[in-house]
Coordinates of N, CA and C in Angstrom, one line a residue:
X11 N 0.8 -1.2 0.0 CA 0.0 0.0 0.0 C 0.9 1.2 0.0
X12 N 0.6 2.2 -0.9 CA 1.4 3.4 -1.0 C 0.9 4.4 0.1
X13 N 1.8 5.1 0.7 CA 1.5 6.2 1.7 C 1.6 7.5 1.0
X14 N 0.4 8.3 1.1 CA 0.3 9.6 0.4 C 0.1 10.6 1.5
X15 N 0.9 11.7 1.4 CA 0.7 12.8 2.4 C 0.0 14.0 1.7
X16 N -1.1 14.4 2.2 CA -1.9 15.5 1.7 C -1.6 16.7 2.6
X17 N -1.0 17.8 2.0 CA -0.6 19.0 2.7 C -1.6 20.1 2.2
X18 N -2.6 20.4 3.0 CA -3.7 21.3 2.6 C -4.3 21.9 3.8
X19 N -4.3 23.3 3.8 CA -4.9 24.0 5.0 C -6.4 24.0 5.1
X20 N -7.0 23.9 3.9 CA -8.5 23.9 3.9 C -9.1 22.6 4.4
X21 N -9.8 22.6 5.5 CA -10.3 21.4 6.1 C -11.2 20.6 5.1
X22 N -12.1 21.2 4.4 CA -13.0 20.5 3.6 C -12.3 19.8 2.4
X23 N -11.3 20.6 1.8 CA -10.6 20.0 0.7 C -9.7 18.9 1.2
X24 N -9.1 19.0 2.3 CA -8.2 18.0 2.9 C -9.0 16.7 3.2
X25 N -10.2 16.9 3.7 CA -11.0 15.7 4.0 C -11.5 15.0 2.7
X26 N -11.8 15.8 1.7 CA -12.3 15.3 0.4 C -11.1 14.4 -0.2
X27 N -9.9 15.0 -0.2 CA -8.8 14.3 -0.8 C -8.5 13.0 0.0
X28 N -8.6 13.1 1.3 CA -8.3 11.9 2.1 C -9.3 10.8 1.8
X29 N -10.6 11.2 1.6 CA -11.7 10.2 1.4 C -11.5 9.6 0.0
X30 N -11.2 10.4 -1.0 CA -11.0 9.9 -2.4 C -9.8 8.9 -2.4
X31 N -8.7 9.3 -1.8 CA -7.5 8.5 -1.8 C -7.7 7.2 -1.0
X32 N -8.4 7.2 0.1 CA -8.6 6.0 0.9 C -9.5 5.1 0.1
X33 N -10.5 5.6 -0.5 CA -11.4 4.8 -1.3 C -10.7 4.1 -2.5
X34 N -9.5 4.7 -2.9 CA -8.8 4.1 -4.0 C -7.6 3.2 -3.5
X35 N -7.6 2.9 -2.2 CA -6.7 1.9 -1.6 C -5.4 2.5 -1.1
X36 N -5.3 3.8 -1.0 CA -4.1 4.4 -0.5 C -4.1 4.7 1.0
X37 N -3.0 4.6 1.7 CA -2.9 5.0 3.1 C -2.6 6.5 3.1
X38 N -3.3 7.3 3.9 CA -3.2 8.7 3.8 C -2.8 9.4 5.1
X39 N -1.8 10.3 5.0 CA -1.5 11.2 6.1 C -1.8 12.6 5.7
X40 N -2.1 13.4 6.7 CA -2.5 14.8 6.4 C -1.7 15.8 7.2
X41 N -1.5 17.0 6.6 CA -0.8 18.1 7.3 C -1.5 19.4 6.9
X42 N -1.5 20.4 7.8 CA -2.2 21.6 7.4 C -1.2 22.7 6.9
X43 N 0.1 22.4 6.9 CA 1.0 23.4 6.4 C 2.4 22.7 6.2
X44 N 3.3 23.5 5.6 CA 4.6 22.9 5.3 C 5.4 22.4 6.5
X45 N 5.3 23.1 7.6 CA 6.1 22.7 8.8 C 5.6 21.4 9.3
X46 N 4.3 21.2 9.4 CA 3.7 19.9 9.8 C 4.1 18.8 8.9
X47 N 4.2 19.2 7.6 CA 4.5 18.2 6.6 C 6.0 17.7 6.7
X48 N 6.9 18.6 7.0 CA 8.3 18.3 7.3 C 8.4 17.3 8.4
X49 N 7.6 17.5 9.5 CA 7.7 16.6 10.7 C 7.2 15.2 10.3
X50 N 6.2 15.2 9.5 CA 5.6 13.9 9.1 C 6.6 13.1 8.2
X51 N 7.3 13.8 7.2 CA 8.2 13.1 6.3 C 9.4 12.6 7.1
X52 N 9.7 13.2 8.3 CA 10.8 12.8 9.1 C 10.5 11.5 9.8
X53 N 9.2 11.3 10.1 CA 8.8 10.1 10.9 C 8.1 9.0 10.2
X54 N 7.6 9.3 8.9 CA 6.9 8.3 8.2 C 7.5 8.1 6.8
X55 N 7.3 6.9 6.3 CA 7.7 6.6 4.9 C 6.6 7.2 4.0
X56 N 6.9 8.2 3.2 CA 5.9 8.8 2.3 C 6.3 8.5 0.9
X57 N 5.3 8.0 0.1 CA 5.6 7.7 -1.3 C 5.2 8.8 -2.3
X58 N 4.3 9.7 -1.9 CA 3.9 10.8 -2.8 C 3.3 11.9 -1.9
X59 N 3.5 13.1 -2.3 CA 3.0 14.3 -1.6 C 2.1 15.1 -2.5
X60 N 0.9 15.3 -2.0 CA 0.0 16.3 -2.7 C 0.1 17.6 -1.9
X61 N 0.4 18.6 -2.6 CA 0.8 19.9 -1.9 C 0.1 21.1 -2.4
X62 N -0.6 21.8 -1.5 CA -1.2 23.1 -1.7 C -0.2 24.1 -1.7
X63 N -0.5 25.3 -2.3 CA 0.5 26.4 -2.3 C 0.2 27.4 -1.2
X64 N -1.0 27.9 -1.1 CA -1.3 29.0 -0.2 C -1.7 28.4 1.2
X65 N -0.7 28.4 2.1 CA -0.9 27.8 3.5 C -0.2 28.7 4.5
X66 N -0.6 28.7 5.7 CA 0.0 29.5 6.8 C 1.3 28.9 7.2
X67 N 2.2 29.7 7.9 CA 3.4 29.2 8.5 C 4.5 28.9 7.5
X68 N 4.2 28.0 6.6 CA 5.1 27.6 5.5 C 4.3 27.3 4.3
X69 N 4.4 28.1 3.2 CA 3.5 27.8 2.0 C 4.1 26.7 1.2
X70 N 3.4 26.3 0.2 CA 3.8 25.2 -0.7 C 5.1 25.4 -1.4
X71 N 5.3 26.6 -1.9 CA 6.6 26.9 -2.6 C 7.8 26.8 -1.7
X72 N 7.7 27.3 -0.5 CA 8.8 27.3 0.5 C 9.0 25.8 0.9
X73 N 8.0 25.1 1.1 CA 8.2 23.7 1.5 C 8.9 22.9 0.3
X74 N 8.4 23.2 -0.9 CA 9.0 22.5 -2.0 C 10.5 22.8 -2.2
X75 N 10.8 24.1 -2.0 CA 12.2 24.5 -2.2 C 13.1 23.8 -1.1
X76 N 12.6 23.9 0.2 CA 13.4 23.3 1.3 C 13.4 21.8 1.2
X77 N 12.4 21.2 0.8 CA 12.3 19.7 0.7 C 13.2 19.2 -0.4
X78 N 13.3 19.8 -1.5 CA 14.2 19.4 -2.6 C 15.7 19.6 -2.2
X79 N 15.9 20.6 -1.3 CA 17.3 20.8 -0.9 C 17.8 19.7 0.0
X80 N 17.0 18.8 0.5 CA 17.4 17.7 1.2 C 17.7 16.5 0.3
X81 N 17.6 16.7 -1.0 CA 17.8 15.7 -2.0 C 16.8 14.5 -1.9
X82 N 15.6 14.8 -1.4 CA 14.5 13.9 -1.4 C 13.8 13.9 -2.7
X83 N 13.7 12.8 -3.4 CA 13.1 12.8 -4.7 C 11.6 12.3 -4.7
X84 N 11.0 12.2 -3.5 CA 9.6 11.8 -3.4 C 8.8 12.6 -4.4
X85 N 8.0 12.0 -5.2 CA 7.2 12.7 -6.2 C 6.2 13.6 -5.5
X86 N 6.0 14.8 -6.1 CA 5.1 15.8 -5.5 C 4.1 16.3 -6.6
X87 N 2.9 16.3 -6.3 CA 1.8 16.8 -7.1 C 1.2 18.1 -6.4
X88 N 1.5 19.2 -7.0 CA 0.9 20.5 -6.5 C -0.5 20.6 -7.0
X89 N -1.4 20.9 -6.1 CA -2.8 21.1 -6.4 C -3.2 22.5 -5.8
X90 N -3.4 23.5 -6.7 CA -3.6 24.8 -6.2 C -4.6 25.6 -7.0
X91 N -5.1 26.7 -6.3 CA -6.0 27.6 -7.0 C -5.2 28.6 -7.8
X92 N -3.9 28.7 -7.6 CA -3.1 29.6 -8.4 C -2.9 29.0 -9.8
X93 N -3.5 29.7 -10.8 CA -3.6 29.1 -12.1 C -2.8 29.9 -13.2
X94 N -2.2 31.0 -12.8 CA -1.4 31.7 -13.8 C -0.2 31.0 -14.3
X95 N 0.2 31.1 -15.6 CA 1.3 30.4 -16.1 C 2.6 30.6 -15.2
X96 N 2.8 31.8 -14.7 CA 4.0 32.1 -13.9 C 3.9 31.3 -12.6
X97 N 2.7 31.1 -12.0 CA 2.6 30.3 -10.8 C 3.0 28.8 -11.1
X98 N 2.5 28.3 -12.2 CA 2.7 26.9 -12.5 C 4.2 26.7 -12.8
X99 N 4.8 27.6 -13.6 CA 6.2 27.5 -13.9 C 7.1 27.6 -12.7
X100 N 6.7 28.4 -11.7 CA 7.4 28.5 -10.5 C 7.4 27.2 -9.7
X101 N 6.3 26.5 -9.7 CA 6.2 25.2 -9.1 C 7.1 24.2 -9.7
X102 N 7.2 24.1 -11.0 CA 8.0 23.2 -11.7 C 9.5 23.6 -11.5
X103 N 9.8 24.8 -11.5 CA 11.2 25.3 -11.3 C 11.7 24.9 -10.0
X104 N 10.8 24.9 -9.0 CA 11.2 24.6 -7.6 C 11.3 23.1 -7.4
X105 N 10.7 22.3 -8.3 CA 10.9 20.8 -8.2 C 9.6 20.0 -8.1
X106 N 8.4 20.6 -8.4 CA 7.3 19.7 -8.4 C 7.3 18.8 -9.6
X107 N 6.7 17.6 -9.5 CA 6.6 16.7 -10.6 C 5.4 16.9 -11.5
X108 N 4.4 17.5 -10.9 CA 3.1 17.7 -11.7 C 2.3 18.8 -11.0
X109 N 1.4 19.4 -11.7 CA 0.6 20.5 -11.2 C -0.8 20.5 -11.7
X110 N -1.7 20.6 -10.7 CA -3.2 20.6 -11.1 C -3.8 21.9 -10.5
X111 N -4.7 22.4 -11.2 CA -5.4 23.7 -10.8 C -6.8 23.3 -10.2
X112 N -7.0 23.9 -9.0 CA -8.4 23.8 -8.4 C -9.4 24.6 -9.1
X113 N -10.6 24.2 -9.2 CA -11.1 22.9 -8.7 C -10.7 21.8 -9.5
X114 N -10.3 20.7 -8.9 CA -9.7 19.5 -9.7 C -10.7 18.4 -9.9
X115 N -10.5 17.7 -10.9 CA -11.3 16.5 -11.2 C -10.7 15.3 -10.4
X116 N -11.5 14.6 -9.6 CA -11.0 13.6 -8.8 C -10.4 12.4 -9.6
X117 N -11.0 12.0 -10.6 CA -10.5 10.9 -11.4 C -9.2 11.3 -12.1
X118 N -9.1 12.5 -12.6 CA -7.8 13.0 -13.2 C -6.7 13.0 -12.1
X119 N -7.0 13.4 -10.9 CA -6.0 13.4 -9.8 C -5.5 12.0 -9.6
X120 N -6.4 11.1 -9.5 CA -6.0 9.7 -9.3 C -5.1 9.1 -10.4
X121 N -5.5 9.5 -11.6 CA -4.7 9.1 -12.8 C -3.3 9.7 -12.7
X122 N -3.2 10.9 -12.3 CA -1.9 11.6 -12.2 C -1.1 11.0 -11.1
X123 N -1.7 10.6 -10.0 CA -1.0 10.0 -8.9 C -0.5 8.6 -9.3
X124 N -1.3 7.9 -10.0 CA -0.8 6.6 -10.5 C 0.4 6.7 -11.4
X125 N 0.3 7.6 -12.3 CA 1.5 7.8 -13.2 C 2.7 8.3 -12.5
X126 N 2.6 9.1 -11.5 CA 3.8 9.6 -10.7 C 4.4 8.5 -9.9
X127 N 3.5 7.6 -9.3 CA 4.0 6.5 -8.5 C 4.7 5.5 -9.4
X128 N 4.2 5.3 -10.6 CA 4.8 4.4 -11.6 C 6.2 4.9 -12.0
X129 N 6.3 6.2 -12.3 CA 7.6 6.7 -12.7 C 8.6 6.7 -11.5
X130 N 8.1 6.9 -10.3 CA 8.9 6.9 -9.2 C 9.5 5.5 -8.9
X131 N 8.7 4.5 -9.2 CA 9.2 3.1 -9.0 C 10.3 2.8 -10.0
X132 N 10.1 3.3 -11.3 CA 11.1 3.1 -12.3 C 12.4 3.8 -11.9
X133 N 12.3 5.0 -11.4 CA 13.5 5.8 -11.1 C 14.2 5.1 -9.9
X134 N 13.5 4.6 -8.9 CA 14.1 4.0 -7.7 C 14.8 2.7 -8.1
X135 N 14.1 1.9 -8.8 CA 14.7 0.6 -9.1 C 15.7 0.6 -10.3
X136 N 15.6 1.7 -11.1 CA 16.5 1.9 -12.3 C 16.4 0.7 -13.3
X137 N 15.2 0.1 -13.3 CA 14.9 -0.9 -14.2 C 13.6 -0.6 -14.9
X138 N 13.5 -0.9 -16.2 CA 12.2 -0.6 -16.9 C 11.9 -1.9 -17.7
X139 N 10.8 -2.5 -17.5 CA 10.4 -3.8 -18.1 C 9.3 -3.5 -19.2
X140 N 9.5 -4.0 -20.4 CA 8.6 -3.9 -21.4 C 8.4 -5.4 -22.0
X141 N 7.4 -6.1 -21.5 CA 7.3 -7.5 -21.9 C 8.6 -8.2 -21.4
X142 N 9.3 -8.9 -22.3 CA 10.5 -9.7 -21.9 C 11.7 -8.8 -22.0
X143 N 11.6 -7.5 -22.3 CA 12.7 -6.6 -22.5 C 12.9 -5.8 -21.2
X144 N 14.2 -5.8 -20.7 CA 14.5 -5.1 -19.5 C 15.6 -4.1 -19.8
X145 N 15.3 -2.8 -19.5 CA 16.3 -1.7 -19.6 C 16.9 -1.5 -18.3
X146 N 18.2 -1.6 -18.2 CA 19.0 -1.4 -16.9 C 19.7 0.0 -17.0
X147 N 19.2 0.9 -16.2 CA 19.7 2.3 -16.2 C 21.1 2.3 -15.7
X148 N 21.5 1.5 -14.8 CA 22.8 1.5 -14.2 C 23.9 1.1 -15.2
X149 N 23.6 0.2 -16.1 CA 24.6 -0.3 -17.0 C 24.3 0.1 -18.5
X150 N 23.3 0.9 -18.7 CA 22.9 1.4 -20.0 C 22.7 0.2 -21.0
X151 N 22.1 -0.9 -20.5 CA 22.0 -2.1 -21.2 C 20.5 -2.5 -21.4
X152 N 20.3 -3.2 -22.5 CA 19.0 -3.7 -22.8 C 19.1 -5.2 -23.0
X153 N 18.2 -6.0 -22.3 CA 18.2 -7.4 -22.4 C 16.8 -7.9 -22.7
X154 N 16.8 -8.9 -23.6 CA 15.5 -9.5 -23.9 C 15.5 -11.0 -23.6
X155 N 14.7 -11.5 -22.7 CA 14.6 -12.9 -22.4 C 15.9 -13.4 -22.0
X156 N 16.3 -14.5 -22.6 CA 17.5 -15.2 -22.3 C 18.7 -14.7 -23.2
X157 N 18.4 -13.7 -24.0 CA 19.5 -13.2 -24.9 C 20.5 -12.4 -24.1
X158 N 21.7 -12.3 -24.7 CA 22.7 -11.6 -24.0 C 22.4 -10.1 -24.0
X159 N 22.7 -9.4 -22.9 CA 22.4 -8.0 -22.8 C 23.2 -7.2 -23.8
X160 N 22.6 -6.1 -24.3 CA 23.3 -5.2 -25.3 C 23.5 -3.9 -24.6
X161 N 24.7 -3.5 -24.5 CA 25.0 -2.2 -23.9 C 25.0 -1.1 -25.0
X162 N 24.3 0.0 -24.7 CA 24.1 1.1 -25.7 C 25.0 2.3 -25.3
X163 N 25.3 3.1 -26.3 CA 25.9 4.4 -26.0 C 25.0 5.2 -25.1
X164 N 25.5 6.0 -24.3 CA 24.8 6.7 -23.3 C 23.6 7.5 -23.8
X165 N 23.8 8.3 -24.8 CA 22.7 9.1 -25.4 C 21.6 8.3 -25.9
X166 N 21.9 7.2 -26.6 CA 20.9 6.3 -27.2 C 20.1 5.7 -26.1
X167 N 20.8 5.2 -25.1 CA 20.1 4.5 -24.0 C 19.1 5.5 -23.3
X168 N 19.6 6.7 -23.0 CA 18.8 7.7 -22.3 C 17.5 8.1 -23.1
X169 N 17.7 8.2 -24.4 CA 16.6 8.5 -25.3 C 15.5 7.4 -25.2
X170 N 16.0 6.1 -25.3 CA 15.1 5.0 -25.3 C 14.4 4.9 -24.0
X171 N 15.2 5.0 -22.9 CA 14.6 4.9 -21.6 C 13.5 6.0 -21.3
X172 N 13.8 7.2 -21.8 CA 12.9 8.3 -21.6 C 11.6 8.0 -22.4
X173 N 11.7 7.6 -23.6 CA 10.5 7.4 -24.5 C 9.7 6.2 -23.9
X174 N 10.3 5.1 -23.5 CA 9.6 3.9 -23.0 C 9.1 4.1 -21.6
X175 N 9.6 5.1 -20.9 CA 9.0 5.4 -19.5 C 7.7 6.1 -19.6
X176 N 7.4 6.7 -20.8 CA 6.1 7.4 -21.0 C 5.5 6.9 -22.3
X177 N 5.1 5.7 -22.4 CA 4.6 5.1 -23.7 C 3.4 5.9 -24.2
X178 N 3.4 6.3 -25.4 CA 2.3 7.0 -26.0 C 2.5 8.5 -25.9
X179 N 3.4 9.0 -25.1 CA 3.6 10.5 -24.9 C 4.5 11.0 -26.0
X180 N 4.1 12.1 -26.6 CA 4.9 12.7 -27.7 C 5.9 13.7 -27.1
X181 N 7.2 13.5 -27.5 CA 8.2 14.4 -27.1 C 8.7 15.1 -28.4
X182 N 8.8 16.4 -28.3 CA 9.4 17.1 -29.5 C 10.9 17.0 -29.6
X183 N 11.4 17.2 -30.7 CA 12.9 17.1 -30.9 C 13.6 18.1 -29.9
X184 N 12.9 19.3 -29.8 CA 13.5 20.4 -29.0 C 13.5 19.9 -27.5
X185 N 12.5 19.3 -27.0 CA 12.4 18.8 -25.7 C 13.6 17.8 -25.4
X186 N 13.7 16.8 -26.3 CA 14.7 15.8 -26.2 C 16.1 16.4 -26.3
X187 N 16.3 17.3 -27.2 CA 17.6 18.0 -27.4 C 17.9 18.8 -26.1
X188 N 17.0 19.5 -25.5 CA 17.2 20.2 -24.3 C 17.6 19.3 -23.2
X189 N 16.9 18.2 -23.0 CA 17.2 17.3 -21.9 C 18.5 16.6 -21.9
X190 N 18.9 16.1 -23.1 CA 20.0 15.2 -23.2 C 21.3 15.9 -23.8
X191 N 21.1 17.0 -24.5 CA 22.3 17.7 -25.0 C 22.4 19.1 -24.4
X192 N 21.3 19.7 -23.9 CA 21.4 21.0 -23.4 C 21.2 22.1 -24.4
X193 N 20.5 23.2 -24.0 CA 20.2 24.3 -24.9 C 21.5 25.0 -25.4
X194 N 22.6 24.8 -24.7 CA 23.8 25.5 -25.2 C 24.6 24.6 -26.2
X195 N 24.1 23.4 -26.5 CA 24.8 22.5 -27.4 C 24.9 23.1 -28.8
X196 N 26.0 22.9 -29.4 CA 26.2 23.3 -30.8 C 25.6 22.4 -31.8
X197 N 25.1 21.2 -31.3 CA 24.5 20.3 -32.2 C 23.1 20.8 -32.5
X198 N 22.6 20.5 -33.7 CA 21.2 20.8 -34.1 C 20.3 19.7 -33.7
X199 N 18.9 20.0 -33.8 CA 18.0 19.0 -33.4 C 18.0 17.8 -34.4
X200 N 18.7 17.8 -35.5 CA 18.9 16.7 -36.3 C 19.6 15.6 -35.6
X201 N 20.4 15.9 -34.6 CA 21.1 15.0 -33.8 C 20.2 14.0 -33.2
X202 N 19.0 14.5 -32.7 CA 18.0 13.6 -32.1 C 17.5 12.6 -33.2
X203 N 17.3 13.1 -34.4 CA 16.8 12.2 -35.5 C 17.8 11.1 -35.8
X204 N 19.1 11.5 -35.8 CA 20.1 10.5 -36.0 C 20.1 9.4 -35.0
X205 N 20.0 9.8 -33.7 CA 20.0 8.8 -32.6 C 18.7 7.9 -32.6
X206 N 17.6 8.6 -33.0 CA 16.3 7.8 -33.1 C 16.4 6.7 -34.2
X207 N 17.0 7.1 -35.3 CA 17.2 6.2 -36.4 C 18.1 5.0 -36.0
X208 N 19.1 5.3 -35.3 CA 20.0 4.2 -34.8 C 19.2 3.3 -33.9
X209 N 18.4 3.8 -33.0 CA 17.6 3.0 -32.1 C 16.6 2.1 -32.9
X210 N 16.0 2.7 -33.9 CA 15.1 1.9 -34.7 C 15.8 0.7 -35.4
X211 N 16.9 1.0 -35.9 CA 17.6 -0.1 -36.6 C 18.1 -1.1 -35.7
X212 N 18.6 -0.7 -34.5 CA 19.1 -1.6 -33.5 C 18.0 -2.6 -33.0
X213 N 16.8 -2.1 -32.9 CA 15.7 -2.9 -32.3 C 14.6 -3.2 -33.3
X214 N 14.9 -3.2 -34.5 CA 13.9 -3.4 -35.6 C 13.2 -4.8 -35.5
X215 N 13.9 -5.7 -34.9 CA 13.3 -7.1 -34.8 C 12.6 -7.3 -33.4
X216 N 12.5 -6.3 -32.6 CA 11.8 -6.4 -31.3 C 10.4 -6.1 -31.6
X217 N 9.5 -7.1 -31.1 CA 8.1 -6.9 -31.3 C 7.4 -6.3 -30.0
X218 N 8.2 -6.0 -29.0 CA 7.7 -5.5 -27.7 C 7.4 -4.0 -27.8
X219 N 8.1 -3.2 -28.7 CA 7.9 -1.8 -28.7 C 8.4 -1.3 -30.1
X220 N 7.9 -0.1 -30.4 CA 8.4 0.6 -31.6 C 8.5 2.1 -31.3
X221 N 9.3 2.8 -32.1 CA 9.4 4.3 -31.9 C 8.7 4.9 -33.2
X222 N 7.7 5.7 -32.9 CA 7.0 6.3 -34.0 C 7.4 7.8 -34.2
X223 N 7.4 8.2 -35.4 CA 7.5 9.7 -35.7 C 6.1 10.3 -35.8
X224 N 5.8 11.3 -35.1 CA 4.6 12.0 -35.2 C 4.8 13.3 -36.0
X225 N 4.4 13.2 -37.2 CA 4.7 14.3 -38.2 C 4.4 15.7 -37.7
X226 N 5.4 16.5 -37.7 CA 5.3 17.9 -37.3 C 5.4 18.1 -35.8
X227 N 5.5 17.0 -35.0 CA 5.6 17.1 -33.6 C 6.9 16.6 -33.0
X228 N 7.1 15.3 -33.2 CA 8.3 14.7 -32.6 C 8.2 13.2 -32.6
X229 N 8.5 12.5 -31.5 CA 8.5 11.1 -31.4 C 7.8 10.6 -30.2
X230 N 7.4 9.3 -30.3 CA 6.8 8.6 -29.2 C 7.1 7.1 -29.3
X231 N 7.2 6.5 -28.1 CA 7.4 5.0 -28.1 C 6.0 4.4 -27.8
X232 N 5.8 3.3 -28.5 CA 4.5 2.6 -28.4 C 4.8 1.1 -28.0
X233 N 4.1 0.7 -26.9 CA 4.2 -0.8 -26.6 C 3.4 -1.5 -27.6
X234 N 3.9 -2.6 -28.1 CA 3.2 -3.4 -29.1 C 2.8 -4.8 -28.7
X235 N 2.8 -5.0 -27.4 CA 2.5 -6.4 -26.9 C 1.3 -6.2 -25.9

């Protein structure tokens, strides 16, 4: 059972979130502000934090900044009435993993939580399984069934791992270029295309997944099993 911490000063919203989460099988802890949340994370194993922004004593932004300074990678979903682009950008810059605007849809919140927990598990274990295929982040290798593991060049592995971690999600060339080469790189976005083509050729006989080009947008990985 996953432990989720709800940090929310509004009593009604806090109780609603707690009820929705418990009905979905989660164990729930609650805090009314960032200070109380810090105390709970020190004494309890927390798998995910749902964080409000506007709270007394310590607001969500301050909590987020201080929490990430401890090198704690626990996934955080900010849920706030602050809906301006600059508010959302600030949340991501400080280290939130996702952001929802109030009033929120309960089903959407649960789907986002499920996705964040799945990604967190992948990150923690450093292994990604697609059918009989296992990607090992620590060795940059790909292994299928009883076949010998294949070690990939770093950039190729990171691209493949990223795409397969979010099956069906479209990533633009610019996004991938920024993440793996950096905005200051002298390479053009055609570098991404070259690496994608290498991956396609290398894994062309794998029936577990494929990498698709989405014309005018970018690339996505699709599970085919």
